[in-house]
């Protein structure tokens, strides 16, 4: 199952990467996918480590890359960073809730879903219509 998720993640990340803009004659090899997976896992690992060390400026671009690749923990960390205006993340509740919502969607850790729900409950009811849950 882990291999299936990794392959799906790679396909999605290639669709979002500049390589997807190439013409129809471009062919990708297994090595290309493996290299991209290695880059994403490295960004995830280093970004989470820097975040844990409160090095938010350095962590932000790595977490962003990993989050765009579909990793839940980096998505949640970006939500936290935007909620608090840490590192390269501007303080913005829309970005914070957006990243937390993506992180909480689908198969995720209960702590991430709880964080999203806790933040959602703090939004006044009259403003909730401005967000998609």
Coordinates of C-alpha atoms in Angstrom, one line a residue:
X1 CA 0.0 0.0 0.0
X2 CA 2.9 2.4 0.8
X3 CA 4.3 1.8 -2.7
X4 CA 0.9 2.7 -4.3
X5 CA 0.7 5.9 -2.3
X6 CA 4.3 6.8 -3.2
X7 CA 3.6 6.3 -6.9
X8 CA 0.4 8.4 -6.7
X9 CA 2.4 11.1 -4.9
X10 CA 5.0 11.1 -7.6
X11 CA 2.5 11.3 -10.4
X12 CA 0.8 14.3 -8.7
X13 CA 4.1 16.0 -8.0
X14 CA 5.2 15.6 -11.6
X15 CA 1.9 17.2 -12.7
X16 CA 2.7 20.2 -10.6
X17 CA 6.4 20.4 -11.5
X18 CA 7.9 22.4 -14.4
X19 CA 8.7 19.1 -16.2
X20 CA 5.0 18.7 -16.9
X21 CA 5.2 21.7 -19.3
X22 CA 7.4 19.7 -21.7
X23 CA 6.1 18.6 -25.1
X24 CA 4.4 15.3 -25.7
X25 CA 7.6 13.7 -27.0
X26 CA 9.3 14.0 -23.6
X27 CA 9.6 10.6 -21.9
X28 CA 10.2 10.1 -18.2
X29 CA 12.1 7.1 -16.9
X30 CA 11.7 5.3 -13.6
X31 CA 14.9 7.1 -12.5
X32 CA 13.2 10.5 -13.1
X33 CA 10.4 9.5 -10.7
X34 CA 12.8 8.0 -8.2
X35 CA 14.9 11.2 -8.2
X36 CA 11.8 13.4 -7.7
X37 CA 10.6 11.1 -4.9
X38 CA 14.1 11.4 -3.3
X39 CA 13.9 15.2 -3.5
X40 CA 10.5 15.3 -1.9
X41 CA 11.4 13.0 1.0
X42 CA 14.6 15.0 1.5
X43 CA 12.6 18.3 1.6
X44 CA 10.2 16.7 4.1
X45 CA 12.9 15.4 6.3
X46 CA 15.0 18.5 6.3
X47 CA 12.0 20.9 6.6
X48 CA 10.6 19.1 9.6
X49 CA 14.0 19.0 11.3
X50 CA 14.5 22.7 10.8
X51 CA 10.9 23.4 12.0
X52 CA 11.7 21.4 15.1
X53 CA 14.8 23.6 15.7
X54 CA 12.7 26.8 15.3
X55 CA 14.6 27.7 12.1
X56 CA 11.4 28.7 10.3
X57 CA 13.0 30.9 7.6
X58 CA 15.0 27.9 6.4
X59 CA 12.2 25.4 6.9
X60 CA 9.5 27.3 4.9
X61 CA 10.7 26.6 1.3
X62 CA 11.4 22.9 2.1
X63 CA 8.1 22.4 3.9
X64 CA 6.3 24.1 1.0
X65 CA 7.9 21.7 -1.5
X66 CA 7.0 18.7 0.5
X67 CA 3.5 20.0 1.2
X68 CA 2.9 20.5 -2.5
X69 CA 4.1 16.9 -2.9
X70 CA 1.3 15.7 -0.6
X71 CA 3.0 15.2 2.7
X72 CA 0.6 15.8 5.6
X73 CA 3.0 16.9 8.3
X74 CA 4.6 19.6 6.2
X75 CA 1.1 20.8 5.2
X76 CA 0.1 21.0 8.8
X77 CA 3.3 22.8 9.7
X78 CA 2.7 25.4 7.0
X79 CA -0.7 26.0 8.4
X80 CA 0.8 26.6 11.8
X81 CA 3.4 28.9 10.3
X82 CA 0.8 31.0 8.5
X83 CA -1.4 31.1 11.6
X84 CA 1.5 32.6 13.6
X85 CA 3.4 34.5 10.8
X86 CA 6.6 32.4 11.3
X87 CA 9.5 32.3 8.9
X88 CA 8.6 33.0 5.3
X89 CA 4.9 32.5 5.9
X90 CA 2.9 35.7 6.1
X91 CA 0.4 35.7 8.9
X92 CA -2.9 34.9 7.1
X93 CA -5.8 32.9 8.5
X94 CA -6.9 31.9 5.0
X95 CA -3.5 30.3 4.2
X96 CA -3.4 28.8 7.6
X97 CA -6.8 27.2 7.4
X98 CA -6.2 26.2 3.8
X99 CA -3.0 24.2 4.6
X100 CA -4.6 22.8 7.7
X101 CA -7.6 21.7 5.7
X102 CA -5.5 20.0 3.1
X103 CA -3.5 18.3 5.8
X104 CA -6.7 17.1 7.7
X105 CA -8.4 15.8 4.5
X106 CA -8.4 12.1 3.7
X107 CA -6.0 9.7 5.6
X108 CA -4.2 11.7 8.2
X109 CA -3.1 11.7 11.8
X110 CA -5.8 12.4 14.4
X111 CA -3.7 15.2 15.8
X112 CA -3.8 17.1 12.5
X113 CA -7.5 16.7 12.1
X114 CA -7.9 17.9 15.7
X115 CA -5.8 21.0 15.0
X116 CA -7.9 21.8 12.0
X117 CA -11.2 21.4 13.9
X118 CA -9.9 23.5 16.8
X119 CA -9.0 26.3 14.5
X120 CA -12.3 26.0 12.6
X121 CA -14.2 26.3 15.9
X122 CA -12.5 29.6 16.6
X123 CA -13.9 31.2 13.4
X124 CA -17.0 33.2 14.1
X125 CA -20.1 31.6 12.5
X126 CA -20.8 34.6 10.4
X127 CA -17.4 34.3 8.8
X128 CA -17.4 30.6 8.2
X129 CA -19.2 31.0 4.9
X130 CA -16.1 32.7 3.5
X131 CA -14.2 29.5 3.9
X132 CA -14.8 26.1 2.4
X133 CA -14.7 23.3 5.0

